[in-house]
Amino acid sequence: MLKLGIPSFFLFILILQIKGDDFKEEIFIKPLPPSHLYVNFHFITLVNGEESFEHSHLAPRSLGEIMSRYQVEELHLTLTEGQWKHKQWGYPVLDAAPGAELYAWFSPEVIDVDAHWKKLSSTLSGLFCASLNFIENFNTITPKMSLWPTGAQKLKQNYTSQLRYASLPREIVCTENLTPWKKLLPCESSHGFSSLLNSRMIHNTNYHSIGVHVRRTCVDNNCLDTNLEIKQTVALVYDFKIINSMDWSFRKLFGQGLPGACPLSSSSKIYIDTTSNSTYRFKLSPEPNNIVLSQRGGSETELAVYNITNSVMMNIVAKYETKDKIFVNIPPPLTFTQYVLGYGKEFGGIVTELTNNYWAPIDVVLLENAPWWLPIQLSSLRINGEAESKLIMSQYYSPGKSRQKPYHLELLLRLPPKSTTTLTIDFEFVFLKWQEYPPDANHGFYIGSALISANLPTAKNYTSLPIHGNTFDSVINASKPWYPMIFRTNGAMVSLPTPDFSMPYNVICLACTVVALAFGPLNNICTKELVLKAAGTPLSLRQKIFNIFKKKKD
Amino acid sequence: MQEANRMWASASFVGVLIIIGLPLWWKTTEVYRVALPYDKINAFETDSHYISTELTVLANDDETAQEVARQIEKAFQESDVIKLKITKKIIPNKLQHLLDSVADEQEALEDVGAAFNIKKHNTFYVVQRKPLYQDVWVGTERVAFFRDIKACSTIVKVLEKWIYQPSVLIGARSEIADAARQVRFPSGPGYHVVLSVVHPRPQELKVNFNARDAIEDYIGSFVDELTELHNFTLKSQWLHLLDFDFEATEVPGGRVAGAERLPLLLTRLEERAATHVSERPTLNLALYVVPCRLAPLALQRYDKEIPPPVQAFMSPKWGGVVFGNPTPEECEKQVYTPPVNLIMGTFLSQLRKLLGITDKEAQAGARLEALRRAAPRAWERDALLRLRALQQLASAETSLRSLAKLLGEISNIVINDEVGASINLAVESIHRATEHMEKADLLEAHRYSQRAFLAAETAFMEPSLLALLYFPDDQKYAIYIPLFLPIMFPVVLSLKNLLLWFRGKPVHKEKTD
């Protein structure tokens, strides 16, 4: 205790005494050779007790208010721009679908889940300035097999009926989402790691994703009491071409150095994955506080750990020694890709390719989620070209309804070792009503990513935290029989038959003119009579006036 | 024969286009509107609402009772907002004896309470009690004591300025907000009360303050007494690292914050306080822990007098801010324990004003017993109920009137069944609330006025009203004119001939030489 400085000692007491709330901040940096750098921020707030939403200390009251009002048990919201390239970059800590993605489990007491879901998405839309209010019944599904709560839950409970999932692939993520996100942090953006999140720099990346994940975690192994864990994440992938060099530093990445730890955090750590140091040598300065070797599921990871305690400005720099080296990319155990088939405006198909690079079979659940305007037919499902495949172990299909419900297909597949499995399913294009087209309809329509949840047998390229872990140090030597992960494939786009939007007005005008032209003679023939007029009859006043004009013309 | 055919053809065109076509077009393009009670809405007279209330004068002899009642009646005769129903009684001998013998006013109050029902809303007792040090004494219950017949004018003043406050009631009823209405929160079914502890420098100072207990103990016991008016939810939060530059100037013994900076502090608080996520209005109470380098921070210069123990300010319809100034010793030890009693007391007095309990000015010869508990006085609760009932009623009527006026002016507003139902509910509730008010049934009157207020607000704020508002007329004409102009012209012109023919007159004048 004496070693601690007096301010931090009091701070320690303050955090322990007042609420038992605990805040931690972490950065995980992993070079993705040859050309990218992955930076992942974690801000974890642990709230003690069951009902501290009304009286918050470090946790954001706004989020707590929403969670308690709509009785949400677990909430995951990500706003992502760009596409994570699994084949090239390996696996992220948390995968996210492009655009906005929201899923939540509601408490078992909630009966009208749909109503709560609608209100939740609208409120979150206001809180994060995102268009989550476009989440309606027609783009919401209830996954049966692919999503499971990650937090502590009561046993023997039906979770799937309380779950709702929606993604908005069209959503564009920008500064206005980041600012409210930062306001949820106890240190906001003035102190600590969050001060690095400078929107000018972090939107200048290949991939960026901000997220909020709320769940309940066990206090101890008995799990009699639960904590509420609010985890805010930012994932960034920098392109060395954009920052113009392979050597990176905090100043280059974030536009400024790190001004120190957040005074409210109980631990502020930076982890740098130096495993690639053996092939691509780089030197870190200043020297890390310690270096940890982690063995997890047959793969070894070396982590350089910086323990930030003081509030002195610091700048971590990595200098590469060898610059031009040819890099051999060894793909991770499971890779996948999705694309759209077909031509013309009548039929098309979605193809999902899953490649198992591992020597043992891998079980995955694939969730295809097609909007109502893209009806997929189960009868057209082919796996490696076969209608009846031995690979399908279980299947769930819920047909969509026009303007009410999306199409939803889930397959539990056993992917054979060292093979690629190709799934195709056909769809028809649908005509929309003219008000259903989004602005700029010729841009095309996005199809959401497919969800792939897999239990990986190896931790190669795996960076996620174990399910019980709160902080990044829980990955060290965390060997498990399998490593669960939920992946998102890339999204796709189709172009629906799009009309000329000025057409209805043109048609009305044309039809009116034709009707008017037809009506005039018809009316005349029916109601008028041609009368012969004898010559020399006196002219009426009207005819005299007409004659004046006639003469003038002549 | 030929002519008859032509005329019948012409008549059938008229028949199809004008007799069938026009009404059909009218019917299909009509904006949907439920029938509304316009006559009832237009008949509202907000300024004629009044509240009846019961007042009992208890005196030792008949003459005193008569005189006191007469004076009070005279004073309130002209008030059109409050009508007193005065009953006169002679105190029973036993009670009279008790009142004259007990030394303490509180005890006397209990004796009156035992003999009369002083728990009933909207009642008030003016009781004679000989051994009183001043003319009039008012406590926390619905009872005022007076000494003798000479205290009449003081009683009238006390009733006017403290108990009934007709001027505030008129302010609540009128369209223009008076001073009290500018401060208090608008009516509503409920409020959130959020206590924010603002701690700008957590790294330098530890604050020993349990926000949860503080708000639940102090504010909780206050708002529990007001549940018949509004629902309250109590919340607390800590806002760390909210730095603010007060542009403080050094004065002997401390610093003074720049007065023009204080509104900006509210803006900074509002940014972080997350009031926008709750659906109800939020009363903000902020305890700003002044950083040690600024402490003690005062709001204004105190040259001669001793500065008050708490530095606080209030923003109307928003909430209050109290500065927690750590002492130099506390700064040295880096632990600050805010004086909870003092701070929460300040918040309470701010909250009273924000909820509509006005400050009571001192009246000569009258004594107002100081509050010993957080709870408001019983007669203050009655005053609040009267105030809110009138204000809600007036506000509901104004909303409905404006809506009716808007509907008259803008023909594109849709009134669907739901909006129609809430308008009807509001109108009905207004009538019932008025009846109850006149019958002095205050709780019911308040309940109905609140229902009327909420229904009127829902109807007025309903987004479906605007569904067609932005459908411009020129677009309609762009479609109608090409269709109707060439068709309707010949048909309308043929009407003249048709009429002549039906009357049996010659259609064409036979032109003879």
mmCIF file of C-alpha atoms in Angstrom, chain A residues 6-8 10-11 13-14 17-19 51-59 61-63 65-66 69 123 126-127 183 185-188 190-191 262-264 505 508-509 511-513 515-516 519-520 522-529 531 536-538, chain B residues 2-3 5-7 9-10 13 17 192 194 199 202-203 205-212 215-216 233-241 268 271-279 282 333-335 475 478-479 482-483 486-488 490-491 494 508 513:
data_model
loop_
_atom_site.group_PDB
_atom_site.id
_atom_site.type_symbol
_atom_site.label_atom_id
_atom_site.label_comp_id
_atom_site.label_asym_id
_atom_site.label_seq_id
_atom_site.Cartn_x
_atom_site.Cartn_y
_atom_site.Cartn_z
ATOM 1 C CA ILE A 6 -1.356 9.245 -1.999
ATOM 2 C CA PRO A 7 -3.743 10.429 -4.729
ATOM 3 C CA SER A 8 -4.081 7.023 -6.249
ATOM 4 C CA PHE A 10 -7.475 7.753 -2.130
ATOM 5 C CA LEU A 11 -8.796 7.119 -5.548
ATOM 6 C CA ILE A 13 -10.647 3.883 -1.676
ATOM 7 C CA LEU A 14 -13.081 6.179 -3.438
ATOM 8 C CA GLN A 17 -16.221 2.655 -1.086
ATOM 9 C CA ILE A 18 -18.805 4.705 -2.837
ATOM 10 C CA LYS A 19 -20.441 2.267 -5.121
ATOM 11 C CA GLU A 51 -30.675 -2.352 -9.175
ATOM 12 C CA SER A 52 -28.147 0.400 -9.193
ATOM 13 C CA PHE A 53 -29.499 1.855 -12.413
ATOM 14 C CA GLU A 54 -31.274 4.629 -10.612
ATOM 15 C CA HIS A 55 -28.215 5.649 -8.695
ATOM 16 C CA SER A 56 -25.183 5.490 -10.887
ATOM 17 C CA HIS A 57 -21.637 6.267 -10.051
ATOM 18 C CA LEU A 58 -19.351 5.423 -12.937
ATOM 19 C CA ALA A 59 -21.873 3.768 -15.205
ATOM 20 C CA ARG A 61 -27.182 6.738 -16.321
ATOM 21 C CA SER A 62 -28.658 7.164 -19.785
ATOM 22 C CA LEU A 63 -27.866 3.586 -20.756
ATOM 23 C CA GLU A 65 -32.268 4.121 -17.737
ATOM 24 C CA ILE A 66 -32.900 2.494 -21.100
ATOM 25 C CA ARG A 69 -37.131 0.819 -18.617
ATOM 26 C CA THR A 123 -34.621 5.220 -27.862
ATOM 27 C CA GLY A 126 -31.992 8.968 -30.203
ATOM 28 C CA LEU A 127 -29.140 8.241 -27.831
ATOM 29 C CA LYS A 183 -20.392 10.673 -23.398
ATOM 30 C CA LEU A 185 -17.662 6.968 -20.539
ATOM 31 C CA PRO A 186 -17.004 8.259 -17.024
ATOM 32 C CA CYS A 187 -13.916 10.125 -18.231
ATOM 33 C CA GLU A 188 -15.675 11.240 -21.383
ATOM 34 C CA SER A 190 -11.014 14.586 -21.579
ATOM 35 C CA HIS A 191 -8.790 12.073 -19.832
ATOM 36 C CA CYS A 262 -8.208 8.084 -16.707
ATOM 37 C CA PRO A 263 -8.155 9.083 -13.025
ATOM 38 C CA LEU A 264 -11.270 6.987 -12.396
ATOM 39 C CA TYR A 505 -47.209 12.198 -62.756
ATOM 40 C CA ILE A 508 -51.677 11.234 -65.018
ATOM 41 C CA CYS A 509 -51.031 14.246 -67.223
ATOM 42 C CA ALA A 511 -54.221 10.317 -69.442
ATOM 43 C CA CYS A 512 -55.973 13.551 -68.528
ATOM 44 C CA THR A 513 -55.102 15.096 -71.853
ATOM 45 C CA VAL A 515 -59.586 12.019 -71.807
ATOM 46 C CA ALA A 516 -60.090 15.717 -72.348
ATOM 47 C CA PHE A 519 -64.503 14.144 -74.351
ATOM 48 C CA GLY A 520 -64.767 17.425 -76.260
ATOM 49 C CA LEU A 522 -68.069 13.432 -77.987
ATOM 50 C CA ASN A 523 -69.893 16.032 -75.985
ATOM 51 C CA ASN A 524 -70.283 18.256 -79.038
ATOM 52 C CA ILE A 525 -71.682 15.506 -81.220
ATOM 53 C CA CYS A 526 -74.161 14.466 -78.591
ATOM 54 C CA THR A 527 -75.423 17.832 -77.533
ATOM 55 C CA LYS A 528 -74.929 20.267 -80.385
ATOM 56 C CA GLU A 529 -76.697 20.624 -83.694
ATOM 57 C CA VAL A 531 -77.846 24.698 -88.188
ATOM 58 C CA GLY A 536 -78.194 38.062 -95.267
ATOM 59 C CA THR A 537 -79.518 37.633 -91.794
ATOM 60 C CA PRO A 538 -78.606 40.547 -89.513
ATOM 61 C CA GLN B 2 -83.946 15.430 -82.361
ATOM 62 C CA GLU B 3 -83.730 18.226 -79.881
ATOM 63 C CA ASN B 5 -82.398 13.506 -77.705
ATOM 64 C CA ARG B 6 -79.737 16.126 -77.577
ATOM 65 C CA MET B 7 -81.117 17.561 -74.415
ATOM 66 C CA ALA B 9 -77.709 13.523 -73.737
ATOM 67 C CA SER B 10 -76.710 16.837 -72.280
ATOM 68 C CA PHE B 13 -73.536 14.374 -69.004
ATOM 69 C CA LEU B 17 -70.339 14.577 -64.002
ATOM 70 C CA HIS B 192 -37.741 12.544 -12.282
ATOM 71 C CA VAL B 194 -31.994 13.640 -10.436
ATOM 72 C CA HIS B 199 -16.832 16.159 -9.230
ATOM 73 C CA PRO B 202 -11.505 13.119 -8.730
ATOM 74 C CA GLN B 203 -7.742 12.672 -8.848
ATOM 75 C CA LEU B 205 -10.002 15.009 -3.801
ATOM 76 C CA LYS B 206 -12.067 12.242 -2.375
ATOM 77 C CA VAL B 207 -15.698 13.095 -1.758
ATOM 78 C CA ASN B 208 -17.480 11.316 1.046
ATOM 79 C CA PHE B 209 -21.048 11.586 -0.039
ATOM 80 C CA ASN B 210 -23.664 8.932 -0.501
ATOM 81 C CA ALA B 211 -25.876 10.392 -3.153
ATOM 82 C CA ARG B 212 -28.354 7.553 -3.014
ATOM 83 C CA ILE B 215 -31.724 11.789 -2.111
ATOM 84 C CA GLU B 216 -33.795 8.990 -0.686
ATOM 85 C CA THR B 233 -38.746 8.870 -9.293
ATOM 86 C CA LEU B 234 -35.544 9.631 -7.486
ATOM 87 C CA LYS B 235 -32.225 9.155 -9.195
ATOM 88 C CA SER B 236 -28.665 10.087 -8.591
ATOM 89 C CA GLN B 237 -25.533 10.115 -10.648
ATOM 90 C CA TRP B 238 -21.932 11.221 -10.490
ATOM 91 C CA LEU B 239 -20.490 13.377 -13.203
ATOM 92 C CA HIS B 240 -16.749 13.255 -13.100
ATOM 93 C CA LEU B 241 -14.174 15.473 -14.733
ATOM 94 C CA ARG B 268 -22.318 22.005 -19.471
ATOM 95 C CA GLU B 271 -24.707 18.017 -21.834
ATOM 96 C CA ARG B 272 -23.697 15.316 -19.443
ATOM 97 C CA ALA B 273 -26.747 14.885 -17.246
ATOM 98 C CA ALA B 274 -28.558 12.621 -19.734
ATOM 99 C CA THR B 275 -31.962 14.125 -19.083
ATOM 100 C CA HIS B 276 -33.068 13.485 -22.638
ATOM 101 C CA VAL B 277 -33.421 9.730 -22.302
ATOM 102 C CA SER B 278 -36.305 9.842 -19.850
ATOM 103 C CA GLU B 279 -39.794 10.444 -21.068
ATOM 104 C CA THR B 282 -36.466 16.075 -14.993
ATOM 105 C CA LYS B 333 -6.307 15.855 3.751
ATOM 106 C CA GLN B 334 -7.772 15.338 0.272
ATOM 107 C CA VAL B 335 -11.037 14.140 1.741
ATOM 108 C CA GLN B 475 -49.893 19.530 -56.756
ATOM 109 C CA ALA B 478 -51.730 20.212 -61.345
ATOM 110 C CA ILE B 479 -53.735 17.031 -61.610
ATOM 111 C CA PRO B 482 -55.904 19.158 -67.022
ATOM 112 C CA LEU B 483 -58.715 16.750 -66.264
ATOM 113 C CA PRO B 486 -61.701 20.821 -70.607
ATOM 114 C CA ILE B 487 -64.492 18.536 -69.416
ATOM 115 C CA MET B 488 -66.366 20.795 -67.076
ATOM 116 C CA PRO B 490 -68.838 22.410 -72.012
ATOM 117 C CA VAL B 491 -70.896 20.656 -69.387
ATOM 118 C CA SER B 494 -74.810 23.345 -71.491
ATOM 119 C CA HIS B 508 -82.882 28.783 -79.760
ATOM 120 C CA ASP B 513 -87.218 38.908 -89.908
#
